[in-house]
PDB file of C-alpha atoms and ligand atoms in Angstrom:
ATOM      1  CA  MET A 190      -8.823 103.207  51.008  1.00 64.00           C
ATOM      2  CA  HIS A 191      -5.385 104.716  50.724  1.00 72.00           C
ATOM      3  CA  THR A 192      -2.773 103.168  52.958  1.00 83.00           C
ATOM      4  CA  ILE A 193      -1.745 105.686  55.590  1.00 86.00           C
ATOM      5  CA  PRO A 194       1.355 104.865  57.636  1.00 87.00           C
ATOM      6  CA  GLU A 195       0.586 104.737  61.367  1.00 88.00           C
ATOM      7  CA  SER A 196       3.681 106.809  62.009  1.00 89.00           C
ATOM      8  CA  HIS A 197       2.166 109.768  60.167  1.00 88.00           C
ATOM      9  CA  PRO A 198       1.712 112.623  62.678  1.00 83.00           C
ATOM     10  CA  ARG A 199      -1.832 113.221  61.448  1.00 88.00           C
ATOM     11  CA  TYR A 200      -2.735 109.533  61.225  1.00 88.00           C
ATOM     12  CA  ARG A 201      -6.079 109.688  63.036  1.00 90.00           C
ATOM     13  CA  SER A 202      -7.261 112.737  61.165  1.00 91.00           C
ATOM     14  CA  LEU A 203      -6.290 111.187  57.815  1.00 93.00           C
ATOM     15  CA  ILE A 204      -8.024 107.883  58.606  1.00 94.00           C
ATOM     16  CA  THR A 205     -11.158 109.833  59.467  1.00 96.00           C
ATOM     17  CA  ARG A 206     -10.985 111.601  56.106  1.00 97.00           C
ATOM     18  CA  GLU A 207     -10.574 108.269  54.318  1.00 97.00           C
ATOM     19  CA  LYS A 208     -13.729 106.962  56.014  1.00 97.00           C
ATOM     20  CA  LEU A 209     -15.685 109.961  54.787  1.00 98.00           C
ATOM     21  CA  VAL A 210     -14.320 109.675  51.251  1.00 98.00           C
ATOM     22  CA  LYS A 211     -15.275 105.996  51.186  1.00 98.00           C
ATOM     23  CA  GLY A 212     -18.707 106.916  52.571  1.00 98.00           C
ATOM     24  CA  PHE A 213     -19.055 109.467  49.786  1.00 98.00           C
ATOM     25  CA  LYS A 214     -18.083 106.926  47.106  1.00 98.00           C
ATOM     26  CA  ASP A 215     -20.555 104.417  48.589  1.00 98.00           C
ATOM     27  CA  GLY A 216     -23.394 106.960  48.421  1.00 98.00           C
ATOM     28  CA  ILE A 217     -23.686 107.376  52.194  1.00 98.00           C
ATOM     29  CA  VAL A 218     -22.071 110.785  52.651  1.00 98.00           C
ATOM     30  CA  ALA A 219     -23.379 113.835  50.739  1.00 97.00           C
ATOM     31  CA  PRO A 220     -20.728 116.017  49.043  1.00 97.00           C
ATOM     32  CA  GLN A 221     -21.749 118.839  51.395  1.00 96.00           C
ATOM     33  CA  GLY A 222     -20.938 116.494  54.281  1.00 97.00           C
ATOM     34  CA  LEU A 223     -17.281 116.607  53.307  1.00 97.00           C
ATOM     35  CA  ILE A 224     -17.328 120.393  53.638  1.00 97.00           C
ATOM     36  CA  ALA A 225     -19.078 120.222  57.013  1.00 96.00           C
ATOM     37  CA  HIS A 226     -16.376 117.836  58.230  1.00 97.00           C
ATOM     38  CA  GLY A 227     -13.704 120.355  57.219  1.00 97.00           C
ATOM     39  CA  ARG A 228     -15.293 122.923  59.475  1.00 97.00           C
ATOM     40  CA  GLY A 229     -15.382 120.416  62.303  1.00 97.00           C
ATOM     41  CA  GLU A 230     -11.705 119.562  61.792  1.00 97.00           C
ATOM     42  CA  ALA A 231     -10.704 123.206  62.062  1.00 97.00           C
ATOM     43  CA  PHE A 232     -12.390 123.463  65.454  1.00 98.00           C
ATOM     44  CA  ASP A 233     -10.876 120.170  66.552  1.00 97.00           C
ATOM     45  CA  TYR A 234      -7.423 121.537  65.712  1.00 95.00           C
ATOM     46  CA  ILE A 235      -7.869 124.554  67.979  1.00 96.00           C
ATOM     47  CA  LEU A 236      -9.194 122.289  70.717  1.00 96.00           C
ATOM     48  CA  GLY A 237      -5.960 120.279  70.611  1.00 94.00           C
ATOM     49  CA  GLU A 238      -7.781 117.241  69.110  1.00 95.00           C
ATOM     50  CA  LYS A 239      -8.660 115.659  72.421  1.00 96.00           C
ATOM     51  CA  THR A 240     -11.572 115.202  74.793  1.00 98.00           C
ATOM     52  CA  HIS A 241     -11.454 117.863  77.492  1.00 98.00           C
ATOM     53  CA  ASP A 242     -13.044 117.693  80.948  1.00 97.00           C
ATOM     54  CA  PHE A 243     -15.992 119.837  79.875  1.00 98.00           C
ATOM     55  CA  ALA A 244     -16.684 117.431  76.994  1.00 98.00           C
ATOM     56  CA  LEU A 245     -16.536 114.392  79.237  1.00 97.00           C
ATOM     57  CA  LYS A 246     -18.949 116.073  81.602  1.00 97.00           C
ATOM     58  CA  SER A 247     -21.448 116.795  78.817  1.00 98.00           C
ATOM     59  CA  GLU A 248     -21.088 113.224  77.542  1.00 98.00           C
ATOM     60  CA  LYS A 249     -22.021 111.930  80.988  1.00 96.00           C
ATOM     61  CA  ALA A 250     -24.952 114.338  81.269  1.00 96.00           C
ATOM     62  CA  ALA A 251     -26.142 113.207  77.833  1.00 98.00           C
ATOM     63  CA  VAL A 252     -26.049 109.516  78.694  1.00 97.00           C
ATOM     64  CA  LEU A 253     -27.899 110.190  81.915  1.00 95.00           C
ATOM     65  CA  LEU A 254     -30.639 112.181  80.169  1.00 96.00           C
ATOM     66  CA  LEU A 255     -31.022 109.555  77.445  1.00 97.00           C
ATOM     67  CA  SER A 256     -31.141 106.708  79.937  1.00 96.00           C
ATOM     68  CA  ARG A 257     -33.927 108.444  81.892  1.00 95.00           C
ATOM     69  CA  ALA A 258     -35.981 109.356  78.805  1.00 97.00           C
ATOM     70  CA  LYS A 259     -39.315 107.749  78.028  1.00 98.00           C
ATOM     71  CA  ASN A 260     -38.798 107.702  74.261  1.00 98.00           C
ATOM     72  CA  PRO A 261     -35.172 108.470  73.430  1.00 98.00           C
ATOM     73  CA  VAL A 262     -33.963 108.462  69.824  1.00 98.00           C
ATOM     74  CA  ILE A 263     -30.580 108.827  68.134  1.00 98.00           C
ATOM     75  CA  SER A 264     -30.775 110.730  64.858  1.00 97.00           C
ATOM     76  CA  VAL A 265     -28.112 109.803  62.291  1.00 97.00           C
ATOM     77  CA  ASN A 266     -26.968 111.241  58.976  1.00 97.00           C
ATOM     78  CA  GLY A 267     -24.372 110.312  56.359  1.00 97.00           C
ATOM     79  CA  ASN A 268     -21.305 111.623  58.198  1.00 98.00           C
ATOM     80  CA  THR A 269     -22.148 109.999  61.513  1.00 98.00           C
ATOM     81  CA  THR A 270     -22.834 106.669  59.801  1.00 98.00           C
ATOM     82  CA  ALA A 271     -19.594 106.760  57.812  1.00 98.00           C
ATOM     83  CA  LEU A 272     -17.520 107.629  60.883  1.00 98.00           C
ATOM     84  CA  VAL A 273     -18.890 105.505  63.748  1.00 98.00           C
ATOM     85  CA  PRO A 274     -21.463 102.955  62.487  1.00 98.00           C
ATOM     86  CA  GLY A 275     -20.684 100.101  64.892  1.00 98.00           C
ATOM     87  CA  GLU A 276     -20.365 102.463  67.842  1.00 98.00           C
ATOM     88  CA  LEU A 277     -23.735 104.105  67.109  1.00 98.00           C
ATOM     89  CA  VAL A 278     -25.376 100.694  67.074  1.00 98.00           C
ATOM     90  CA  LYS A 279     -23.728  99.738  70.351  1.00 98.00           C
ATOM     91  CA  LEU A 280     -24.850 102.952  72.059  1.00 98.00           C
ATOM     92  CA  SER A 281     -28.366 102.549  70.652  1.00 98.00           C
ATOM     93  CA  LYS A 282     -28.628  99.089  72.197  1.00 97.00           C
ATOM     94  CA  LEU A 283     -27.165 100.115  75.548  1.00 97.00           C
ATOM     95  CA  LEU A 284     -29.597 103.025  75.864  1.00 97.00           C
ATOM     96  CA  ASN A 285     -32.590 101.340  74.265  1.00 97.00           C
ATOM     97  CA  ALA A 286     -32.788 104.249  71.846  1.00 98.00           C
ATOM     98  CA  PRO A 287     -33.517 103.434  68.193  1.00 97.00           C
ATOM     99  CA  LEU A 288     -31.452 104.970  65.403  1.00 98.00           C
ATOM    100  CA  GLU A 289     -33.401 107.195  63.018  1.00 98.00           C
ATOM    101  CA  VAL A 290     -32.100 108.278  59.623  1.00 97.00           C
ATOM    102  CA  ASN A 291     -32.557 112.005  59.108  1.00 95.00           C
ATOM    103  CA  LEU A 292     -30.981 113.845  56.180  1.00 95.00           C
ATOM    104  CA  PHE A 293     -30.647 117.455  55.116  1.00 94.00           C
ATOM    105  CA  HIS A 294     -29.660 116.389  51.584  1.00 92.00           C
ATOM    106  CA  TRP A 295     -32.383 113.787  51.288  1.00 94.00           C
ATOM    107  CA  SER A 296     -32.783 110.971  48.764  1.00 95.00           C
ATOM    108  CA  ARG A 297     -34.625 107.687  49.233  1.00 95.00           C
ATOM    109  CA  GLU A 298     -31.551 105.887  47.929  1.00 97.00           C
ATOM    110  CA  ARG A 299     -29.217 107.454  50.483  1.00 97.00           C
ATOM    111  CA  VAL A 300     -31.684 106.776  53.316  1.00 97.00           C
ATOM    112  CA  GLU A 301     -31.794 103.090  52.337  1.00 97.00           C
ATOM    113  CA  LYS A 302     -28.004 102.806  52.052  1.00 98.00           C
ATOM    114  CA  ILE A 303     -27.484 104.325  55.492  1.00 98.00           C
ATOM    115  CA  ALA A 304     -30.208 102.162  57.046  1.00 98.00           C
ATOM    116  CA  SER A 305     -28.882  98.948  55.556  1.00 97.00           C
ATOM    117  CA  LEU A 306     -25.307  99.660  56.653  1.00 97.00           C
ATOM    118  CA  LEU A 307     -26.498 100.237  60.225  1.00 98.00           C
ATOM    119  CA  ARG A 308     -28.756  97.177  60.108  1.00 97.00           C
ATOM    120  CA  SER A 309     -25.748  95.082  59.067  1.00 97.00           C
ATOM    121  CA  PHE A 310     -24.379  95.886  62.559  1.00 96.00           C
ATOM    122  CA  GLY A 311     -27.629  94.606  64.087  1.00 94.00           C
ATOM    123  CA  ALA A 312     -29.360  97.922  64.765  1.00 93.00           C
ATOM    124  CA  GLU A 313     -33.025  98.795  64.918  1.00 91.00           C
ATOM    125  CA  VAL A 314     -33.242 101.570  62.324  1.00 97.00           C
ATOM    126  CA  LEU A 315     -36.213 103.854  61.685  1.00 98.00           C
ATOM    127  CA  ALA A 316     -36.125 104.973  58.068  1.00 97.00           C
ATOM    128  CA  GLU A 317     -39.747 104.961  56.877  1.00 95.00           C
ATOM    129  CA  GLY A 318     -40.037 108.747  56.938  1.00 94.00           C
ATOM    130  CA  ASP A 319     -43.712 108.441  57.885  1.00 96.00           C
ATOM    131  CA  ALA A 320     -44.076 111.614  59.965  1.00 96.00           C
ATOM    132  CA  VAL A 321     -43.394 115.316  59.556  1.00 96.00           C
ATOM    133  CA  LEU A 322     -41.893 117.805  61.991  1.00 95.00           C
ATOM    134  CA  GLU A 323     -44.179 120.821  61.563  1.00 94.00           C
ATOM    135  CA  GLY A 324     -42.545 124.204  61.120  1.00 94.00           C
ATOM    136  CA  LEU A 325     -39.514 123.076  59.130  1.00 93.00           C
ATOM    137  CA  GLU A 326     -39.053 123.412  55.360  1.00 92.00           C
ATOM    138  CA  SER A 327     -35.883 121.399  54.785  1.00 92.00           C
ATOM    139  CA  ALA A 328     -35.883 117.628  54.283  1.00 92.00           C
ATOM    140  CA  ARG A 329     -34.875 117.337  57.914  1.00 92.00           C
ATOM    141  CA  ARG A 330     -38.626 117.695  58.599  1.00 94.00           C
ATOM    142  CA  ILE A 331     -39.060 114.054  57.469  1.00 94.00           C
ATOM    143  CA  VAL A 332     -39.050 111.969  60.647  1.00 95.00           C
ATOM    144  CA  ASN A 333     -40.613 108.771  61.965  1.00 96.00           C
ATOM    145  CA  LYS A 334     -43.770 108.071  63.924  1.00 96.00           C
ATOM    146  CA  ARG A 335     -41.892 105.793  66.302  1.00 96.00           C
ATOM    147  CA  GLY A 336     -38.838 108.080  66.385  1.00 97.00           C
ATOM    148  CA  THR A 337     -38.377 111.840  66.642  1.00 97.00           C
ATOM    149  CA  TYR A 338     -42.125 112.419  66.277  1.00 97.00           C
ATOM    150  CA  ILE A 339     -42.854 110.966  69.715  1.00 97.00           C
ATOM    151  CA  ALA A 340     -39.404 111.341  71.297  1.00 98.00           C
ATOM    152  CA  ASP A 341     -38.877 113.325  74.487  1.00 98.00           C
ATOM    153  CA  VAL A 342     -35.069 113.286  74.185  1.00 98.00           C
ATOM    154  CA  VAL A 343     -33.247 113.425  70.844  1.00 98.00           C
ATOM    155  CA  LEU A 344     -29.513 112.948  70.293  1.00 98.00           C
ATOM    156  CA  VAL A 345     -28.691 114.801  67.087  1.00 97.00           C
ATOM    157  CA  PRO A 346     -24.971 114.723  66.302  1.00 96.00           C
ATOM    158  CA  LEU A 347     -23.735 117.178  63.669  1.00 94.00           C
ATOM    159  CA  GLU A 348     -27.139 118.815  63.551  1.00 88.00           C
ATOM    160  CA  ASP A 349     -28.328 121.764  61.518  1.00 86.00           C
ATOM    161  CA  GLY A 350     -29.332 124.801  63.568  1.00 88.00           C
ATOM    162  CA  ASP A 351     -32.735 125.100  61.912  1.00 89.00           C
ATOM    163  CA  ARG A 352     -33.963 121.729  63.043  1.00 91.00           C
ATOM    164  CA  CYS A 353     -32.530 122.100  66.511  1.00 94.00           C
ATOM    165  CA  GLU A 354     -34.688 125.181  66.954  1.00 93.00           C
ATOM    166  CA  ILE A 355     -37.838 123.376  65.784  1.00 95.00           C
ATOM    167  CA  LEU A 356     -37.146 120.325  67.946  1.00 96.00           C
ATOM    168  CA  LYS A 357     -37.002 122.646  70.938  1.00 96.00           C
ATOM    169  CA  LYS A 358     -40.259 124.332  69.885  1.00 96.00           C
ATOM    170  CA  HIS A 359     -41.861 120.887  69.882  1.00 96.00           C
ATOM    171  CA  GLY A 360     -40.822 120.554  73.515  1.00 97.00           C
ATOM    172  CA  LYS A 361     -38.072 117.998  73.025  1.00 97.00           C
ATOM    173  CA  LYS A 362     -34.810 117.915  74.912  1.00 98.00           C
ATOM    174  CA  VAL A 363     -31.972 118.170  72.408  1.00 98.00           C
ATOM    175  CA  ILE A 364     -28.475 116.781  72.820  1.00 98.00           C
ATOM    176  CA  THR A 365     -25.954 117.591  70.121  1.00 98.00           C
ATOM    177  CA  ILE A 366     -22.363 116.714  69.319  1.00 98.00           C
ATOM    178  CA  ASP A 367     -20.721 119.678  67.605  1.00 98.00           C
ATOM    179  CA  LEU A 368     -17.076 120.730  67.578  1.00 98.00           C
ATOM    180  CA  ASN A 369     -18.091 124.343  67.023  1.00 98.00           C
ATOM    181  CA  PRO A 370     -19.196 125.798  70.367  1.00 98.00           C
ATOM    182  CA  LEU A 371     -20.430 128.914  68.524  1.00 97.00           C
ATOM    183  CA  SER A 372     -22.832 127.265  66.067  1.00 96.00           C
ATOM    184  CA  ARG A 373     -26.541 127.933  66.410  1.00 96.00           C
ATOM    185  CA  THR A 374     -27.056 124.280  67.214  1.00 96.00           C
ATOM    186  CA  SER A 375     -24.501 124.391  70.026  1.00 97.00           C
ATOM    187  CA  GLN A 376     -26.024 127.529  71.471  1.00 97.00           C
ATOM    188  CA  MET A 377     -29.578 126.188  71.321  1.00 96.00           C
ATOM    189  CA  ALA A 378     -29.239 122.596  72.503  1.00 97.00           C
ATOM    190  CA  ASP A 379     -29.953 121.498  76.075  1.00 97.00           C
ATOM    191  CA  ILE A 380     -26.699 119.553  76.152  1.00 98.00           C
ATOM    192  CA  THR A 381     -23.861 120.399  73.762  1.00 98.00           C
ATOM    193  CA  ILE A 382     -20.969 117.993  73.456  1.00 98.00           C
ATOM    194  CA  VAL A 383     -18.004 119.930  72.072  1.00 98.00           C
ATOM    195  CA  ASP A 384     -15.966 116.940  70.967  1.00 98.00           C
ATOM    196  CA  ASN A 385     -15.262 114.969  67.807  1.00 98.00           C
ATOM    197  CA  ILE A 386     -17.967 112.387  67.216  1.00 98.00           C
ATOM    198  CA  THR A 387     -15.215 109.788  66.773  1.00 98.00           C
ATOM    199  CA  ARG A 388     -14.274 110.318  70.439  1.00 98.00           C
ATOM    200  CA  ALA A 389     -17.669 111.310  71.856  1.00 98.00           C
ATOM    201  CA  ILE A 390     -19.609 108.155  70.950  1.00 98.00           C
ATOM    202  CA  PRO A 391     -16.980 105.741  72.381  1.00 98.00           C
ATOM    203  CA  ASN A 392     -16.886 107.854  75.575  1.00 98.00           C
ATOM    204  CA  MET A 393     -20.675 107.688  75.806  1.00 98.00           C
ATOM    205  CA  ILE A 394     -20.610 103.921  75.363  1.00 98.00           C
ATOM    206  CA  LYS A 395     -18.199 103.658  78.280  1.00 97.00           C
ATOM    207  CA  THR A 396     -20.434 105.832  80.465  1.00 96.00           C
ATOM    208  CA  ALA A 397     -23.561 103.887  79.493  1.00 96.00           C
ATOM    209  CA  GLU A 398     -21.809 100.651  80.487  1.00 96.00           C
ATOM    210  CA  GLU A 399     -20.718 102.142  83.826  1.00 93.00           C
ATOM    211  CA  LEU A 400     -24.245 103.363  84.452  1.00 90.00           C
ATOM    212  CA  LYS A 401     -25.599  99.864  83.930  1.00 87.00           C
ATOM    213  CA  ASN A 402     -23.177  98.441  86.461  1.00 84.00           C
ATOM    214  CA  GLY A 403     -23.570 101.054  89.206  1.00 77.00           C
ATOM    215  CA  PRO A 404     -25.865 104.071  88.835  1.00 66.00           C
ATOM    216  CA  ASN A 405     -25.021 105.559  92.258  1.00 66.00           C
ATOM    217  CA  GLU A 406     -22.104 107.665  91.093  1.00 66.00           C
ATOM    218  CA  TYR A 407     -24.430 109.597  88.766  1.00 66.00           C
ATOM    219  CA  LYS A 408     -27.259 110.419  91.171  1.00 65.00           C
ATOM    220  CA  GLU A 409     -26.105 113.898  92.110  1.00 67.00           C
ATOM    221  CA  PHE A 410     -24.922 114.944  88.673  1.00 76.00           C
ATOM    222  CA  GLU A 411     -25.399 118.642  87.931  1.00 89.00           C
ATOM    223  CA  PHE A 412     -24.974 120.154  84.491  1.00 95.00           C
ATOM    224  CA  ASP A 413     -25.134 123.729  83.189  1.00 97.00           C
ATOM    225  CA  ASN A 414     -24.883 123.886  79.391  1.00 98.00           C
ATOM    226  CA  ASN A 415     -24.078 127.605  79.172  1.00 98.00           C
ATOM    227  CA  GLN A 416     -21.300 127.226  81.680  1.00 98.00           C
ATOM    228  CA  ASN A 417     -19.998 124.218  79.782  1.00 98.00           C
ATOM    229  CA  LEU A 418     -19.988 126.111  76.474  1.00 98.00           C
ATOM    230  CA  ARG A 419     -18.122 128.972  78.119  1.00 98.00           C
ATOM    231  CA  SER A 420     -15.480 126.471  79.273  1.00 98.00           C
ATOM    232  CA  ALA A 421     -15.066 125.246  75.702  1.00 98.00           C
ATOM    233  CA  ILE A 422     -14.615 128.744  74.294  1.00 98.00           C
ATOM    234  CA  GLN A 423     -12.259 129.633  77.123  1.00 98.00           C
ATOM    235  CA  LEU A 424     -10.188 126.504  76.443  1.00 98.00           C
ATOM    236  CA  ILE A 425      -9.802 127.556  72.801  1.00 97.00           C
ATOM    237  CA  CYS A 426      -8.654 131.030  73.896  1.00 96.00           C
ATOM    238  CA  GLU A 427      -6.138 129.607  76.352  1.00 96.00           C
ATOM    239  CA  TYR A 428      -4.861 127.029  73.873  1.00 94.00           C
ATOM    240  CA  LEU A 429      -4.297 129.679  71.218  1.00 94.00           C
ATOM    241  CA  THR A 430      -2.664 132.029  73.734  1.00 94.00           C
ATOM    242  CA  SER A 431      -0.275 129.263  74.772  1.00 93.00           C
ATOM    243  CA  LYS A 432       0.741 128.945  71.118  1.00 91.00           C
ATOM    244  CA  VAL A 433       1.527 132.658  70.947  1.00 90.00           C
ATOM    245  CA  LEU A 434       3.707 132.391  74.027  1.00 78.00           C
ATOM    246  CA  ASP A 435       5.500 129.208  72.882  1.00 69.00           C
TER     247      ASP A 435
HETATM  248  P1  LIG B 261     -25.614 125.691  62.542  1.00 58.29           P
HETATM  249  O1  LIG B 261     -26.567 125.251  61.462  1.00 58.29           O
HETATM  250  O2  LIG B 261     -25.796 124.971  63.833  1.00 58.29           O
HETATM  251  O3  LIG B 261     -25.539 127.170  62.736  1.00 58.29           O
HETATM  252  P2  LIG B 261     -23.463 125.280  60.639  1.00 58.29           P
HETATM  253  O4  LIG B 261     -24.449 125.643  59.573  1.00 58.29           O
HETATM  254  O5  LIG B 261     -22.196 126.030  60.749  1.00 58.29           O
HETATM  255  O6  LIG B 261     -24.136 125.261  62.076  1.00 58.29           O
HETATM  256  P3  LIG B 261     -23.840 122.558  59.853  1.00 58.29           P
HETATM  257  O7  LIG B 261     -23.234 122.197  58.541  1.00 58.29           O
HETATM  258  O8  LIG B 261     -25.294 122.858  59.892  1.00 58.29           O
HETATM  259  O9  LIG B 261     -23.007 123.761  60.471  1.00 58.29           O
HETATM  260  O10 LIG B 261     -23.542 121.435  60.936  1.00 58.29           O
HETATM  261  C1  LIG B 261     -22.347 120.740  61.005  1.00 58.29           C
HETATM  262  C2  LIG B 261     -21.650 120.987  62.334  1.00 58.29           C
HETATM  263  O11 LIG B 261     -21.000 119.786  62.700  1.00 58.29           O
HETATM  264  C3  LIG B 261     -20.558 122.072  62.246  1.00 58.29           C
HETATM  265  O12 LIG B 261     -20.679 122.970  63.324  1.00 58.29           O
HETATM  266  C4  LIG B 261     -19.223 121.282  62.391  1.00 58.29           C
HETATM  267  O13 LIG B 261     -18.270 121.994  63.145  1.00 58.29           O
HETATM  268  C5  LIG B 261     -19.671 120.038  63.133  1.00 58.29           C
HETATM  269  N1  LIG B 261     -18.853 118.831  62.842  1.00 58.29           N
HETATM  270  C6  LIG B 261     -18.406 118.402  61.641  1.00 58.29           C
HETATM  271  N2  LIG B 261     -17.711 117.253  61.757  1.00 58.29           N
HETATM  272  C7  LIG B 261     -17.736 116.917  63.071  1.00 58.29           C
HETATM  273  C8  LIG B 261     -17.236 115.819  63.826  1.00 58.29           C
HETATM  274  N3  LIG B 261     -16.525 114.837  63.258  1.00 58.29           N
HETATM  275  N4  LIG B 261     -17.475 115.796  65.156  1.00 58.29           N
HETATM  276  C9  LIG B 261     -18.193 116.792  65.749  1.00 58.29           C
HETATM  277  N5  LIG B 261     -18.685 117.855  65.092  1.00 58.29           N
HETATM  278  C10 LIG B 261     -18.484 117.926  63.769  1.00 58.29           C
HETATM  279 MG1  LIG B 262     -26.464 124.842  59.443  1.00 58.29          MG
END
């Protein structure tokens, strides 16, 4: 990794890029994943690169839904693994939701590399690819009998719109993490977390820990995804307007 001085104004963003570049060199991140991250970064910039109230709310709703699920699963790809491997494992354990490797740019080698990195953090990882999600042509159709195939709630960070649609058709509740509130995935999911995955997963860990210690606070939780998405788009508008007026 390049050494990036902590004083650099874009320190966090640059460290994140370094993680992805390392992931790419290690065969975990697909080249297309680097492009997808660029799109995410652009949206993060116009969100002010922080977790807003609407994001925190969706993160809480997501943890609650996952914790109440019968068969929850957390779907991971190259980017998510390169960015937050230890955090994904921690969340998986707290929620009793296995991690499942699912790739758009599929290769057996990349699946194994991702699975073994996550297993080195002590995770239960489903990577057999022994089931198929009917109705999908891309490699994202390759799932696991003990994972997405039987899951009632699926957390799919940085998901592709096509699979989100099929997951819904199969009657699953879909939670996504996507910085673009306008993407097809964001518009189609049951819960859309408009936040950077590097902030969203740590926030979800915190909520899952709080939930374990005292579930009462969460009993009356109400969540409207369309309303939440509108808040995200509105925030972007207001943020940009404030820059015009500066
Ligand atoms: P869709 O298929 O849903 O219409 P898309 O084709 O534009 O969306 P994909 O490449 O399929 O995008 O999915 C990647 C999504 O992940 C993008 O919307 C991008 O903004 C988002 N993204 C990339 N990096 C991050 C990140 N670090 N945190 C959260 N979201 C991210
Ligand atoms: Mg897509």
